[in-house]
Short mmCIF file of C-alpha atoms in Angstrom, two decimals:
data_model
loop_
_atom_site.label_atom_id
_atom_site.label_comp_id
_atom_site.label_asym_id
_atom_site.label_seq_id
_atom_site.Cartn_x
_atom_site.Cartn_y
_atom_site.Cartn_z
CA UNK A 1 24.50 -8.58 -11.19
CA UNK A 2 22.24 -5.68 -10.91
CA UNK A 3 18.70 -6.05 -9.29
CA UNK A 4 16.15 -3.59 -7.72
CA UNK A 5 14.33 -4.15 -4.30
CA UNK A 6 11.38 -1.96 -3.46
CA UNK A 7 10.39 -2.05 0.16
CA UNK A 8 6.69 -0.48 0.02
CA UNK A 9 5.96 0.51 3.61
CA UNK A 10 2.10 0.91 2.67
CA UNK A 11 0.98 4.33 4.21
CA UNK A 12 4.23 5.51 5.66
CA UNK A 13 4.24 9.16 5.32
CA UNK A 14 6.67 11.60 6.36
CA UNK A 15 4.97 14.92 6.55
CA UNK A 16 2.05 16.77 5.02
CA UNK A 17 2.39 17.55 1.32
CA UNK A 18 2.03 20.90 -0.15
CA UNK A 19 -1.35 20.17 -1.47
CA UNK A 20 -2.59 18.49 1.88
CA UNK A 21 -5.29 21.19 2.67
CA UNK A 22 -7.05 20.31 -0.51
CA UNK A 23 -7.47 16.79 0.76
CA UNK A 24 -8.44 17.85 4.47
CA UNK A 25 -4.93 16.59 5.63
CA UNK A 26 -2.97 19.52 6.68
CA UNK A 27 -0.85 18.67 9.73
CA UNK A 28 -0.80 14.97 8.88
CA UNK A 29 2.57 13.37 9.65
CA UNK A 30 2.61 9.53 9.92
CA UNK A 31 6.28 9.08 11.05
CA UNK A 32 6.27 12.38 13.42
CA UNK A 33 3.18 11.65 15.14
CA UNK A 34 3.96 8.03 15.85
CA UNK A 35 7.20 9.12 17.30
CA UNK A 36 5.44 11.95 19.37
CA UNK A 37 3.01 9.31 20.58
CA UNK A 38 5.46 6.83 21.83
CA UNK A 39 7.37 9.69 23.57
CA UNK A 40 4.25 10.98 25.30
CA UNK A 41 2.37 7.46 26.09
CA UNK A 42 5.00 4.69 26.20
CA UNK A 43 8.20 6.73 27.47
CA UNK A 44 9.37 3.45 29.05
CA UNK A 45 9.41 1.82 25.75
CA UNK A 46 12.34 2.88 23.49
CA UNK A 47 11.12 3.54 20.03
CA UNK A 48 14.29 3.26 17.98
CA UNK A 49 14.73 2.83 14.32
CA UNK A 50 18.60 2.77 13.97
CA UNK A 51 18.78 1.07 10.74
CA UNK A 52 16.19 3.06 8.93
CA UNK A 53 17.75 6.12 10.50
CA UNK A 54 21.17 4.95 8.98
CA UNK A 55 19.77 5.16 5.40
CA UNK A 56 18.28 8.53 6.05
CA UNK A 57 14.90 8.31 7.18
CA UNK A 58 15.35 10.94 9.91
CA UNK A 59 16.85 13.25 7.38
CA UNK A 60 14.27 12.61 4.80
CA UNK A 61 11.44 13.76 7.35
CA UNK A 62 13.52 16.76 8.30
CA UNK A 63 13.65 17.75 4.45
CA UNK A 64 9.88 17.06 4.11
CA UNK A 65 8.71 18.95 7.24
CA UNK A 66 11.28 21.67 7.85
CA UNK A 67 11.78 20.50 11.50
CA UNK A 68 13.37 17.65 13.61
CA UNK A 69 11.40 14.80 15.22
CA UNK A 70 10.43 15.39 18.56
CA UNK A 71 12.51 12.80 19.95
CA UNK A 72 15.68 10.78 18.77
CA UNK A 73 14.85 7.52 17.00
CA UNK A 74 18.53 6.61 16.09
CA UNK A 75 21.95 8.20 15.55
CA UNK A 76 25.17 7.43 13.43
CA UNK A 77 26.63 7.82 10.16
CA UNK A 78 24.39 7.96 7.03
CA UNK A 79 24.97 5.15 4.55
CA UNK A 80 21.97 5.78 2.26
CA UNK A 81 20.69 8.40 -0.31
CA UNK A 82 17.64 9.96 1.01
CA UNK A 83 15.02 12.36 0.00
CA UNK A 84 11.04 12.70 -0.04
CA UNK A 85 8.61 12.62 -2.85
CA UNK A 86 5.59 14.38 -3.63
CA UNK A 87 2.47 12.69 -5.30
CA UNK A 88 0.84 14.27 -8.31
CA UNK A 89 -1.78 11.86 -8.90
CA UNK A 90 -5.22 13.16 -8.10
CA UNK A 91 -5.77 10.55 -5.35
CA UNK A 92 -4.15 9.47 -2.29
CA UNK A 93 -4.95 5.69 -2.85
CA UNK A 94 -3.01 2.60 -3.30
CA UNK A 95 -3.15 2.11 -6.95
CA UNK A 96 -2.26 5.74 -7.61
CA UNK A 97 0.80 5.71 -5.42
CA UNK A 98 2.05 2.29 -6.88
CA UNK A 99 1.29 3.22 -10.51
CA UNK A 100 2.99 6.81 -10.04
CA UNK A 101 6.26 5.11 -8.50
CA UNK A 102 6.51 2.89 -11.63
CA UNK A 103 5.96 5.56 -13.87
CA UNK A 104 2.21 6.12 -14.62
CA UNK A 105 0.75 8.99 -12.62
CA UNK A 106 -2.88 8.91 -12.35
CA UNK A 107 -4.41 12.12 -14.17
CA UNK A 108 -8.13 11.03 -13.61
CA UNK A 109 -10.33 10.85 -10.95
CA UNK A 110 -11.49 7.38 -9.48
CA UNK A 111 -14.95 7.17 -8.45
CA UNK A 112 -16.18 6.85 -4.87
CA UNK A 113 -19.10 5.71 -2.86
CA UNK A 114 -20.74 8.27 -0.74
CA UNK A 115 -20.61 7.88 3.14
CA UNK A 116 -24.47 7.40 3.52
CA UNK A 117 -26.51 4.14 4.52
CA UNK A 118 -27.08 2.07 1.39
CA UNK A 119 -24.28 3.84 -0.36
CA UNK A 120 -24.28 1.35 -3.18
CA UNK A 121 -26.25 2.11 -6.28
CA UNK A 122 -29.21 -0.22 -6.78
CA UNK A 123 -27.98 -1.80 -10.02
CA UNK A 124 -24.82 -3.10 -8.30
CA UNK A 125 -26.55 -4.39 -5.27
CA UNK A 126 -29.19 -6.09 -7.62
CA UNK A 127 -26.59 -7.24 -9.96
CA UNK A 128 -24.81 -9.10 -6.97
CA UNK A 129 -27.90 -10.70 -5.58
CA UNK A 130 -29.15 -12.04 -8.96
CA UNK A 131 -25.54 -12.98 -10.37
CA UNK A 132 -24.86 -14.66 -7.18
CA UNK A 133 -27.85 -16.29 -6.54
CA UNK A 134 -27.81 -14.62 -3.15
CA UNK A 135 -30.86 -14.21 -0.44
CA UNK A 136 -29.74 -10.45 0.03
CA UNK A 137 -26.67 -8.64 1.15
CA UNK A 138 -25.69 -6.86 4.51
CA UNK A 139 -23.75 -3.70 5.27
CA UNK A 140 -23.93 -1.52 2.38
CA UNK A 141 -22.09 1.37 4.21
CA UNK A 142 -18.59 2.69 4.93
CA UNK A 143 -16.88 0.45 7.68
CA UNK A 144 -13.80 -0.80 9.29
CA UNK A 145 -13.38 -4.29 7.95
CA UNK A 146 -12.78 -5.74 11.37
CA UNK A 147 -15.57 -4.00 12.95
CA UNK A 148 -18.19 -4.85 10.22
CA UNK A 149 -17.37 -8.63 10.50
CA UNK A 150 -17.95 -8.28 14.32
CA UNK A 151 -21.13 -6.49 13.73
CA UNK A 152 -22.52 -8.59 10.93
CA UNK A 153 -20.69 -11.95 10.92
CA UNK A 154 -23.07 -13.93 12.80
CA UNK A 155 -25.85 -12.74 10.70
CA UNK A 156 -23.98 -13.45 7.64
CA UNK A 157 -23.33 -17.07 8.65
CA UNK A 158 -26.95 -17.60 9.67
CA UNK A 159 -28.63 -16.15 6.53
CA UNK A 160 -25.78 -16.77 3.90
CA UNK A 161 -25.99 -13.00 2.95
CA UNK A 162 -22.52 -11.56 2.06
CA UNK A 163 -21.26 -8.47 3.85
CA UNK A 164 -20.61 -5.40 1.27
CA UNK A 165 -18.91 -2.17 2.42
CA UNK A 166 -16.53 0.53 1.53
CA UNK A 167 -14.33 3.12 2.67
CA UNK A 168 -12.92 6.42 1.58
CA UNK A 169 -10.89 4.80 -0.86
CA UNK A 170 -12.19 3.83 -4.32
CA UNK A 171 -13.07 0.40 -3.53
CA UNK A 172 -16.03 -2.10 -2.95
CA UNK A 173 -15.27 -4.76 -0.33
CA UNK A 174 -17.02 -8.25 0.27
CA UNK A 175 -16.58 -10.14 3.40
CA UNK A 176 -17.73 -13.75 3.84
CA UNK A 177 -16.95 -16.68 5.93
CA UNK A 178 -14.58 -19.03 4.36
CA UNK A 179 -16.29 -22.19 5.58
CA UNK A 180 -19.89 -21.35 5.61
CA UNK A 181 -19.75 -19.09 2.33
CA UNK A 182 -17.08 -20.71 0.55
CA UNK A 183 -13.77 -19.12 -0.61
CA UNK A 184 -14.21 -20.12 -4.00
CA UNK A 185 -17.91 -18.63 -4.07
CA UNK A 186 -16.45 -15.37 -2.61
CA UNK A 187 -14.06 -15.06 -5.36
CA UNK A 188 -16.69 -15.74 -7.94
CA UNK A 189 -18.81 -12.94 -6.39
CA UNK A 190 -16.07 -10.51 -6.32
CA UNK A 191 -15.43 -11.09 -10.13
CA UNK A 192 -19.00 -10.31 -10.83
CA UNK A 193 -18.88 -7.21 -8.40
CA UNK A 194 -15.74 -5.89 -10.58
CA UNK A 195 -17.66 -6.15 -13.73
CA UNK A 196 -20.51 -4.24 -12.06
CA UNK A 197 -18.58 -1.32 -10.70
CA UNK A 198 -16.51 -0.62 -13.97
CA UNK A 199 -19.27 2.04 -14.96
CA UNK A 200 -18.53 3.88 -11.74
CA UNK A 201 -14.54 3.98 -12.22
CA UNK A 202 -14.04 2.05 -8.98
CA UNK A 203 -10.53 1.06 -8.65
CA UNK A 204 -10.67 -2.28 -6.83
CA UNK A 205 -13.01 -4.96 -5.42
CA UNK A 206 -11.51 -6.79 -2.49
CA UNK A 207 -12.52 -10.30 -1.29
CA UNK A 208 -12.21 -10.23 2.52
CA UNK A 209 -12.54 -13.88 3.63
CA UNK A 210 -12.71 -14.47 7.38
CA UNK A 211 -13.10 -17.46 9.90
CA UNK A 212 -14.33 -17.77 13.55
CA UNK A 213 -17.39 -18.74 15.36
CA UNK A 214 -18.21 -15.63 17.02
CA UNK A 215 -17.49 -11.83 17.04
CA UNK A 216 -14.97 -12.16 19.66
CA UNK A 217 -12.84 -14.67 17.56
CA UNK A 218 -13.73 -13.61 13.98
CA UNK A 219 -10.38 -13.25 12.13
CA UNK A 220 -9.73 -12.14 8.51
CA UNK A 221 -7.42 -14.66 6.82
CA UNK A 222 -4.72 -14.36 4.35
CA UNK A 223 -6.68 -15.14 1.55
CA UNK A 224 -7.64 -11.70 0.63
CA UNK A 225 -7.79 -11.12 -3.04
CA UNK A 226 -7.95 -7.66 -4.94
CA UNK A 227 -9.48 -7.41 -8.17
CA UNK A 228 -7.82 -4.33 -9.48
CA UNK A 229 -8.08 -1.95 -12.66
CA UNK A 230 -4.84 -2.51 -14.74
CA UNK A 231 -2.77 0.45 -15.31
CA UNK A 232 -3.31 2.21 -18.73
CA UNK A 233 0.13 2.23 -19.68
CA UNK A 234 3.17 0.02 -19.17
CA UNK A 235 4.67 0.39 -15.79
CA UNK A 236 8.23 -0.56 -14.42
CA UNK A 237 6.53 -3.77 -13.42
CA UNK A 238 5.97 -4.55 -17.15
CA UNK A 239 9.20 -3.26 -18.38
CA UNK A 240 11.28 -5.47 -15.96
CA UNK A 241 9.11 -8.48 -16.88
CA UNK A 242 9.28 -7.89 -20.66
CA UNK A 243 12.75 -6.51 -21.32
CA UNK A 244 14.72 -7.39 -18.13
CA UNK A 245 15.11 -10.09 -15.52
CA UNK A 246 11.55 -10.15 -14.51
CA UNK A 247 9.32 -9.09 -11.66
CA UNK A 248 8.93 -10.88 -8.39
CA UNK A 249 5.87 -9.82 -6.58
CA UNK A 250 5.54 -10.22 -2.74
CA UNK A 251 2.22 -9.75 -1.03
CA UNK A 252 -0.54 -7.79 -2.74
CA UNK A 253 1.68 -6.43 -5.39
CA UNK A 254 0.29 -8.89 -8.02
CA UNK A 255 -3.09 -7.96 -7.19
CA UNK A 256 -2.28 -4.15 -7.36
CA UNK A 257 -1.07 -4.50 -10.81
CA UNK A 258 -3.93 -6.79 -12.02
CA UNK A 259 -1.30 -9.77 -12.23
CA UNK A 260 0.03 -8.10 -15.40
CA UNK A 261 3.91 -8.26 -15.64
CA UNK A 262 4.44 -10.76 -12.81
CA UNK A 263 7.19 -13.38 -13.20
CA UNK A 264 6.60 -14.88 -9.82
CA UNK A 265 4.14 -14.33 -7.00
CA UNK A 266 4.68 -15.02 -3.21
CA UNK A 267 2.02 -15.05 -0.80
CA UNK A 268 2.40 -14.13 2.87
CA UNK A 269 0.57 -12.72 5.64
CA UNK A 270 2.01 -10.45 8.36
CA UNK A 271 5.10 -8.30 8.24
CA UNK A 272 7.59 -11.12 9.38
CA UNK A 273 6.17 -13.38 6.71
CA UNK A 274 6.39 -10.73 4.08
CA UNK A 275 10.04 -10.04 5.03
CA UNK A 276 10.78 -13.73 4.68
CA UNK A 277 9.19 -13.97 1.39
CA UNK A 278 11.15 -11.02 0.16
CA UNK A 279 14.33 -12.89 1.13
CA UNK A 280 13.08 -15.85 -0.79
CA UNK A 281 12.58 -13.83 -3.78
CA UNK A 282 16.14 -12.36 -3.39
CA UNK A 283 17.41 -16.02 -3.73
CA UNK A 284 15.22 -16.77 -6.88
CA UNK A 285 15.61 -13.32 -8.73
CA UNK A 286 18.26 -13.28 -11.43
CA UNK A 287 20.21 -10.23 -13.18
CA UNK A 288 18.27 -7.24 -13.98
CA UNK A 289 15.33 -8.33 -11.89
CA UNK A 290 12.93 -6.35 -9.85
CA UNK A 291 11.62 -7.51 -6.52
CA UNK A 292 8.56 -5.74 -5.06
CA UNK A 293 7.23 -6.05 -1.55
CA UNK A 294 4.01 -4.46 -0.27
CA UNK A 295 4.07 -4.30 3.71
CA UNK A 296 0.41 -3.93 3.70
CA UNK A 297 0.03 -4.30 7.70
CA UNK A 298 1.06 -0.67 8.04
CA UNK A 299 -1.99 0.59 6.24
CA UNK A 300 -4.70 -2.12 7.00
CA UNK A 301 -3.70 -3.37 10.41
CA UNK A 302 -2.37 0.19 11.84
CA UNK A 303 -2.98 3.17 9.86
CA UNK A 304 -6.68 2.64 9.12
CA UNK A 305 -7.34 1.41 12.66
CA UNK A 306 -5.69 4.44 14.15
CA UNK A 307 -3.25 2.23 16.15
CA UNK A 308 -0.21 4.18 16.63
CA UNK A 309 1.46 1.65 18.93
CA UNK A 310 1.00 -1.24 16.56
CA UNK A 311 2.33 0.88 13.77
CA UNK A 312 5.42 1.64 15.76
CA UNK A 313 6.02 -2.01 16.64
CA UNK A 314 5.86 -2.80 13.06
CA UNK A 315 8.36 -0.29 11.97
CA UNK A 316 10.71 -1.63 14.68
CA UNK A 317 10.20 -5.15 13.49
CA UNK A 318 11.19 -4.21 9.76
CA UNK A 319 13.95 -2.19 11.11
CA UNK A 320 15.29 -5.00 13.04
CA UNK A 321 15.14 -7.18 9.74
CA UNK A 322 16.94 -4.91 7.50
CA UNK A 323 20.38 -6.04 8.12
CA UNK A 324 19.33 -9.54 6.95
CA UNK A 325 18.53 -8.19 3.65
CA UNK A 326 21.46 -5.94 3.55
CA UNK A 327 23.80 -8.94 4.17
CA UNK A 328 22.22 -10.92 1.30
CA UNK A 329 22.70 -8.15 -1.28
CA UNK A 330 25.18 -8.34 -4.11
CA UNK A 331 27.39 -5.53 -5.13
CA UNK A 332 24.80 -4.34 -7.90
CA UNK A 333 21.64 -4.40 -6.13
CA UNK A 334 19.85 -1.26 -5.14
CA UNK A 335 17.11 -1.37 -2.42
CA UNK A 336 14.50 1.48 -2.26
CA UNK A 337 12.52 1.83 0.86
CA UNK A 338 9.25 4.08 0.24
CA UNK A 339 5.45 4.38 0.58
CA UNK A 340 2.42 4.91 -1.51
CA UNK A 341 0.79 7.57 0.59
CA UNK A 342 0.35 8.37 4.38
CA UNK A 343 -2.23 7.07 6.87
CA UNK A 344 -1.40 8.96 10.23
CA UNK A 345 -2.63 6.94 13.01
CA UNK A 346 -3.14 9.91 15.09
CA UNK A 347 -5.15 11.86 12.52
CA UNK A 348 -8.85 12.36 12.44
CA UNK A 349 -11.04 9.80 10.74
CA UNK A 350 -9.66 6.62 9.39
CA UNK A 351 -8.77 7.71 5.77
CA UNK A 352 -5.18 7.95 4.04
CA UNK A 353 -3.57 11.21 4.66
CA UNK A 354 -1.94 13.21 1.83
CA UNK A 355 1.55 13.23 2.73
CA UNK A 356 5.29 13.13 1.22
CA UNK A 357 6.79 9.79 1.33
CA UNK A 358 10.69 8.64 2.00
CA UNK A 359 12.92 7.68 -0.77
CA UNK A 360 15.43 6.08 0.67
CA UNK A 361 18.13 4.13 -1.40
CA UNK A 362 20.71 1.87 -0.17
CA UNK A 363 23.06 -0.82 -1.45
CA UNK A 364 26.69 -1.54 -1.73
CA UNK A 365 27.30 0.83 -4.46
CA UNK A 366 25.15 3.81 -3.14
CA UNK A 367 26.84 7.22 -2.52
CA UNK A 368 25.25 8.44 0.81
CA UNK A 369 23.85 11.83 1.36
CA UNK A 370 20.81 13.78 0.34
CA UNK A 371 19.12 13.96 -3.01
CA UNK A 372 17.06 16.69 -4.27
CA UNK A 373 13.13 16.70 -3.38
CA UNK A 374 11.34 14.71 -5.99
CA UNK A 375 8.26 16.34 -7.58
CA UNK A 376 6.68 12.96 -8.28
CA UNK A 377 6.97 9.53 -7.00
CA UNK A 378 7.94 8.45 -10.72
CA UNK A 379 11.40 10.31 -10.26
CA UNK A 380 12.24 7.34 -8.00
CA UNK A 381 10.88 4.90 -10.48
CA UNK A 382 13.19 6.31 -13.15
CA UNK A 383 16.16 5.88 -10.80
CA UNK A 384 15.19 2.10 -10.46
CA UNK A 385 14.53 1.94 -14.20
CA UNK A 386 17.91 3.28 -15.09
CA UNK A 387 19.78 0.85 -12.76
CA UNK A 388 18.09 -1.89 -14.71
CA UNK A 389 18.85 -0.40 -17.89
CA UNK A 390 15.32 0.36 -18.74
CA UNK A 391 13.33 3.38 -19.79
CA UNK A 392 9.97 4.31 -18.50
CA UNK A 393 7.65 6.63 -20.67
CA UNK A 394 9.52 9.68 -21.10
CA UNK A 395 6.36 11.76 -21.46
CA UNK A 396 5.85 11.20 -17.55
CA UNK A 397 8.11 14.37 -16.82
CA UNK A 398 6.42 16.70 -19.34
CA UNK A 399 3.08 15.59 -17.75
CA UNK A 400 4.81 16.51 -14.39
CA UNK A 401 5.73 19.96 -15.69
CA UNK A 402 2.20 20.46 -17.08
CA UNK A 403 0.47 19.58 -14.00
CA UNK A 404 2.85 21.75 -11.94
CA UNK A 405 2.19 24.87 -14.33
CA UNK A 406 -1.69 24.43 -13.98
#
């Protein structure tokens, strides 16, 4: 039985990409700077990733940056095939990274909202108020999702006005209280918003429900829902669904791919629950299937919040659980540990960072050692497609060469 398992460590970059300067990200290094942070600020806490190291993480970082990590995070023989990949999509956002990995690089520019007060166009705001029968809206600015509910959550509950905000990503987010506003009402409002932002080429609208009674206990729930633009061409997710054993989506993968090409969806909140769901999917998935997990907390809870300590603890948690997954693999299973972009928690601002991402393959049949650096994430997707007996769009590589020539 042959299956592919993608562990998408959302935002886990391993060094600035060659075009990082164009994004203002020169010097970014998510892994390297977390290791450095622990060495300087938490010397009494051993920051070790022995299992990720054994499949080539440290070696891939050295290939990417040209220098070793400042502190050791693991030793021992290598049992994975490893390298790094460069992104050719024009953005450094979630959809671009996932689409490119699965064979569809983004060769157009997403729309973004300016970082100014009242950042949303009037027709979007008016359309939400009218279409949602709202007394008004709150926010209308760039903000951290956790901070804005602390700031405006009480006013939202008192007035019934939802909180709308954005970030450096191509996104409009709507936060509302699950009980006083209503979860289904929030979803309906986000569907209206998704229609309203289409002319502006916005990639996603995200429903951000929360609960609590006061700023100190407001908490976002696991009922987040993303409304995303569908990929313009068929991805590996589609191919596995239509031509192989199906696609088993854990976490926000189904949302990212607009619920297209999904055999079964597993919802979970938190790194441990997402890993549990991955193991559950492994039991459900048959021959030539794709199991695809997004570990969103690295990005949303640690990267964007610039929480290096939390990011490191999350990495150690996943590292500690990798042997559970490895023990359940069949001889034909192939696992890829990778990322969709960087989000260096020690870097300026709170945006994603343009970085190389790890491409770490392991499984009972994997030949250990280095692989050539990949010019596009799609190269990794092609390896997975080949393993499942599928073919991604052949024009992808020509597009890469054309892009490099420009």
